[in-house]
CSV table of C-alpha atoms in Angstrom, one decimal:
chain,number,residue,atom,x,y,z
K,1,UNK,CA,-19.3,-62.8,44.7
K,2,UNK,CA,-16.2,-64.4,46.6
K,3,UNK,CA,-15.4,-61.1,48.3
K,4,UNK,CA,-17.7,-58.3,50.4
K,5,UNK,CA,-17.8,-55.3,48.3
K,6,UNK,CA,-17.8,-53.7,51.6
K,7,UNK,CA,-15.0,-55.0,52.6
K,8,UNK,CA,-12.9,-54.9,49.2
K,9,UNK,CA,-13.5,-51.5,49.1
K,10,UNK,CA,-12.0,-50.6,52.0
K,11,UNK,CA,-9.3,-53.1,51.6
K,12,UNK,CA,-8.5,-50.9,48.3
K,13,UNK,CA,-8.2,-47.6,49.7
K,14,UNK,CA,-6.3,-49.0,53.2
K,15,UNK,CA,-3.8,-50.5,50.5
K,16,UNK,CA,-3.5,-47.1,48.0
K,17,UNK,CA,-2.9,-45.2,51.2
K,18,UNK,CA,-0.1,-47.9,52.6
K,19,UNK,CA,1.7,-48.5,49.0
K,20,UNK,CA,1.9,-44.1,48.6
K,21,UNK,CA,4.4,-44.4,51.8
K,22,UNK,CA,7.7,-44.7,50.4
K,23,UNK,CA,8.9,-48.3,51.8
K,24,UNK,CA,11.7,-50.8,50.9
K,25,UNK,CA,10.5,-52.2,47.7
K,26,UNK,CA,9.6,-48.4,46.3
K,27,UNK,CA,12.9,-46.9,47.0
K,28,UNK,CA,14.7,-50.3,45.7
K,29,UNK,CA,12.8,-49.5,42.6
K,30,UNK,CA,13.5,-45.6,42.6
K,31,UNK,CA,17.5,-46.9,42.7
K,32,UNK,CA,17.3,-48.8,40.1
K,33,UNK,CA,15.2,-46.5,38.0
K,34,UNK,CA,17.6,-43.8,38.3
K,35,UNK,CA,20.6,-45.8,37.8
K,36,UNK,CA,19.5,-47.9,35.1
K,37,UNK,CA,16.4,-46.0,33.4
K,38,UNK,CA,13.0,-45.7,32.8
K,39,UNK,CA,13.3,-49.6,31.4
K,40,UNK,CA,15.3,-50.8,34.4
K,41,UNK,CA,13.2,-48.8,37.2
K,42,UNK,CA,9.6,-51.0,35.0
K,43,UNK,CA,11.7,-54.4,35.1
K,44,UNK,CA,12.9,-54.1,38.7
K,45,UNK,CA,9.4,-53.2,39.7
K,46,UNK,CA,8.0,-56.6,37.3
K,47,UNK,CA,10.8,-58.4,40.0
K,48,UNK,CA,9.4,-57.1,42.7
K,49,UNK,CA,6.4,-57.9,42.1
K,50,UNK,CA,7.0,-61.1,41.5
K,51,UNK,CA,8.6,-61.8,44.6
K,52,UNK,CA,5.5,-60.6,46.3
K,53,UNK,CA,3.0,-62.7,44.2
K,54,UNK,CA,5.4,-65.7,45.1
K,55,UNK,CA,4.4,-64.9,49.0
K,56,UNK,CA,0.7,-64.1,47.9
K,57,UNK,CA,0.6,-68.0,46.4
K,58,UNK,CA,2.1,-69.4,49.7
K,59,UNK,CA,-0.5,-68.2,51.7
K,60,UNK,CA,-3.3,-68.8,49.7
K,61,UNK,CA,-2.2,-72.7,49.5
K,62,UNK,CA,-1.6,-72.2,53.5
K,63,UNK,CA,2.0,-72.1,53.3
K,64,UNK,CA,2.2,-69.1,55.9
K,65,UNK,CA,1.3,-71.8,58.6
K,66,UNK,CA,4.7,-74.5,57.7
K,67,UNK,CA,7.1,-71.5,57.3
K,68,UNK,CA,5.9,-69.4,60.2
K,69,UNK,CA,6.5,-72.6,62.3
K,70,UNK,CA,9.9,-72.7,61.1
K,71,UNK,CA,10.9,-68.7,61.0
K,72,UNK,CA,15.0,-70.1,60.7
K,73,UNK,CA,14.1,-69.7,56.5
K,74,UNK,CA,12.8,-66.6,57.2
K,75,UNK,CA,16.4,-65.8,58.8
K,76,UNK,CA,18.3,-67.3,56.2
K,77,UNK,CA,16.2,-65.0,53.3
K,78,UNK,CA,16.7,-62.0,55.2
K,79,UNK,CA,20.2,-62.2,55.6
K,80,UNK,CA,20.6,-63.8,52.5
K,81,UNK,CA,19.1,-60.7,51.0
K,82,UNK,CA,20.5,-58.2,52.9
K,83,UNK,CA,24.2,-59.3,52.1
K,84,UNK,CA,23.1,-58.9,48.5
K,85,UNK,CA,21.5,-55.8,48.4
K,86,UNK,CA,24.8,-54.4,50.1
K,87,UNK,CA,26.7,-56.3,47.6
K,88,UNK,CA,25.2,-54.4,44.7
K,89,UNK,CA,25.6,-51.3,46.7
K,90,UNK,CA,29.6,-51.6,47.1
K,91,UNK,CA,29.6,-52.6,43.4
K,92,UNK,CA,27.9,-49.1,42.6
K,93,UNK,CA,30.2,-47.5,44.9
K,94,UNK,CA,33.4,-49.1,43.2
K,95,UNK,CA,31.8,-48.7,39.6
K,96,UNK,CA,30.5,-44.6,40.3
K,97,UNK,CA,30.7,-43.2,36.9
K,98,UNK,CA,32.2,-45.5,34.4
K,99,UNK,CA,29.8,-46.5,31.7
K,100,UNK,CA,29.2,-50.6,31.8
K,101,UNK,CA,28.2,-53.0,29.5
K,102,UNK,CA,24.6,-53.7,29.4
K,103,UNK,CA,23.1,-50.0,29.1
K,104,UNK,CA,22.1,-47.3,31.3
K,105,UNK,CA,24.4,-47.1,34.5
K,106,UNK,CA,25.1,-51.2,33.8
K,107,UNK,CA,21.9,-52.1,34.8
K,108,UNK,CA,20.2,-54.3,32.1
K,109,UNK,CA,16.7,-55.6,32.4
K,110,UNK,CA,17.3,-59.0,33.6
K,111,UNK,CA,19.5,-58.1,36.5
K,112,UNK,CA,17.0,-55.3,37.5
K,113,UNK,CA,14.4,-57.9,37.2
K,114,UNK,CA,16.2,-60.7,39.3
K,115,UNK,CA,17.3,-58.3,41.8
K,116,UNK,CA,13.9,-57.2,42.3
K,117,UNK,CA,13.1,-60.5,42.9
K,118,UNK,CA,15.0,-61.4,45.2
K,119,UNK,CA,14.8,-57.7,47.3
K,120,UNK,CA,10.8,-58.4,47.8
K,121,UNK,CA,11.3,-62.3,48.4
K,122,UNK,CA,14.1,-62.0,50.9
K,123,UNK,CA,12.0,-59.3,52.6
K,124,UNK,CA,10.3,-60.6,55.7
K,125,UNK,CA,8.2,-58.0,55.8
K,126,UNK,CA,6.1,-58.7,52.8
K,127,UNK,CA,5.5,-62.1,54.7
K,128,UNK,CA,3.9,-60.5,57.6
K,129,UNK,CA,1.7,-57.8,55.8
K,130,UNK,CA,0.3,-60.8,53.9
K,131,UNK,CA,-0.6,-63.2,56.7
K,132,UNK,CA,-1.7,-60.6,59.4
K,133,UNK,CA,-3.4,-57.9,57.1
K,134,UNK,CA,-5.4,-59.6,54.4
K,135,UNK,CA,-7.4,-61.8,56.3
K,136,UNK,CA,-8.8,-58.8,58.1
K,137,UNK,CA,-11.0,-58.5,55.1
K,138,UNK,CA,-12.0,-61.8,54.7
K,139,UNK,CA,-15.4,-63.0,55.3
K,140,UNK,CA,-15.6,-67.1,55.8
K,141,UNK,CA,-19.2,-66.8,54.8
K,142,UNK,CA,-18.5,-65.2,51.4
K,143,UNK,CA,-16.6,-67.7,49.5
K,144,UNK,CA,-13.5,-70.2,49.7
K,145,UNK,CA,-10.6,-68.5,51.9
K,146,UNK,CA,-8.1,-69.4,49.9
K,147,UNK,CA,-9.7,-67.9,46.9
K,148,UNK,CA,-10.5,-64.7,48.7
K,149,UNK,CA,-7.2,-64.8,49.9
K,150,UNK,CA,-5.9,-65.1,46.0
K,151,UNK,CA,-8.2,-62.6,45.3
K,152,UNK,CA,-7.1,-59.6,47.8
K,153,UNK,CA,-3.2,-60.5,46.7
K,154,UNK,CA,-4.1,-59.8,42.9
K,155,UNK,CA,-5.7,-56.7,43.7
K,156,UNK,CA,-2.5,-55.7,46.1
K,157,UNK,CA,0.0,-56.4,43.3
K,158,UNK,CA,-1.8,-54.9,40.5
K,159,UNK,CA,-1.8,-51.9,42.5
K,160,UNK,CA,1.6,-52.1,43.7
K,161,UNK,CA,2.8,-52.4,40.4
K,162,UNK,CA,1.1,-49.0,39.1
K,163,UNK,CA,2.5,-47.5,42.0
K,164,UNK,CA,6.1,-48.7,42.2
K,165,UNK,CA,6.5,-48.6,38.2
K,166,UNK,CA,5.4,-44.8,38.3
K,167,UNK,CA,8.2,-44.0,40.4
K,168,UNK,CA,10.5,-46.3,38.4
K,169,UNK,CA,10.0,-44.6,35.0
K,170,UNK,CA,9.9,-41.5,36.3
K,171,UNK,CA,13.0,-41.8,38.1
K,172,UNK,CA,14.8,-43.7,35.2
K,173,UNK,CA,13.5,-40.0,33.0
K,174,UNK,CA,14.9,-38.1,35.7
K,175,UNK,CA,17.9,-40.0,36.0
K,176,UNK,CA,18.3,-40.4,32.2
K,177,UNK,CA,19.2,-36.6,32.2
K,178,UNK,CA,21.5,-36.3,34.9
K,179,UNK,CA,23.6,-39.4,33.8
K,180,UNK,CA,24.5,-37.1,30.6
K,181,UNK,CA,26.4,-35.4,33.1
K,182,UNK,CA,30.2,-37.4,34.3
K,183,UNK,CA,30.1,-36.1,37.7
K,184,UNK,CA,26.7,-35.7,38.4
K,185,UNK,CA,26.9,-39.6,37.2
K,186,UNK,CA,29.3,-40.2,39.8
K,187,UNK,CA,26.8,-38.9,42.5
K,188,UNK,CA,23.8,-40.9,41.3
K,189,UNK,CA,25.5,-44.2,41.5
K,190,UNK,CA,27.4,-43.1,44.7
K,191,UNK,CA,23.6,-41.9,46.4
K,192,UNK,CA,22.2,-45.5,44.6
K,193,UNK,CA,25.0,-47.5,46.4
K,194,UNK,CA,24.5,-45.6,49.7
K,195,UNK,CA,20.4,-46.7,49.6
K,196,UNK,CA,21.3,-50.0,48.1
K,197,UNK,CA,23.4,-50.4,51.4
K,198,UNK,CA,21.3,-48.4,53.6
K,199,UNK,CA,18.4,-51.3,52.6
K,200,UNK,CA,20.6,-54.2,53.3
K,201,UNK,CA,21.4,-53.1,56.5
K,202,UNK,CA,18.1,-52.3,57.5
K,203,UNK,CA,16.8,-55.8,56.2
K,204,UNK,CA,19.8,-57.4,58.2
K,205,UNK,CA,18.8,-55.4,61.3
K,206,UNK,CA,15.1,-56.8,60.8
K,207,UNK,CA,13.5,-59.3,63.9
């Protein structure tokens, strides 16, 4: 077997125990669950996870060692990211309460999906959890690295994605409810803008 048991095991529960603490990529989920819907809050997390698999793939093929030598791309993405996830919140601000093309609150799939995307890829932070705490359970003498290494990152995002797309499709049920209501409408997209902006600035603020 290319991974301890031992070691996967605890690997699992350390990760159930860090993905059940609310962090960036949950509450960009939960925003666009409740703006957009159960649907929106399932395709944002799909983005989201996608942006993490794309750093999981980098550091399995030993990428983590060119782009921590060059951390300027790390800057550029993290800016890059955080001017957009502000962007979308002003836009939710400026748009609080009218009904939008494209469904729900004007959130459609695809645009939950791509902004999912690029909210985990432009997040520095998945970098770092993937370089410094994975190969903590990594035994050299159990199997290729890199394929351990592929091995823990599959197991983190399937379990990412059952917790992030809970709190999507229950938010996007919640949320479905309230937006039958104009002013309480007005609210949701004016708290969504405020978190959308509250994440940007905190990714911008990131060293």
């Amino acid at each position: 077997m290319p991974l301890d048991p031992h070691l996967l095991a605890v690997f699992t529960a350390t990760t159930i125990v860090a993905l059940v603490t609310p962090g960036p990529d949950m509450l960009f989920v939960l925003g666009c669950g409740v703006r957009g819907g159960a649907r929106a809050g399932l395709l944002a997390t799909l983005g989201v996870i996608t942006g993490d698999a794309l750093y999981v793939v980098a550091a399995a093929a030993g990428l983590s060692v060119l782009l921590t030598a060059f951390p300027v791309v790390f800057t550029v993405l993290r800016l890059a990211g955080a001017a957009y996830l502000i962007l979308l919140g002003v836009q939710m601000f400026r748009n609080r309460g009218k009904e939008q093309a494209g469904g729900a609150g004007g959130m459609t799939g695809r645009r939950a999906y791509l902004n999912g995307v690029v909210s985990a890829a432009a997040n520095p932070q998945t970098f770092t959890f993937m370089v410094a705490f994975l190969p903590q359970f990594i035994d050299p003498g159990a199997g290729p690295v890199w394929l351990q290494f592929a091995l823990l990152g599959a197991v983190l995002i399937v379990l990412e994605f059952a917790a992030d797309a809970t709190v999507g499709v229950l938010a996007g049920r919640i949320g479905g409810w309230l937006r039958t209501r104009r002013a309480v409408r007005r609210r949701l997209d004016a708290a969504t803008g405020t978190l959308f902006i509250g994440l940007g600035v905190g990714l911008a603020a990131q060293r």
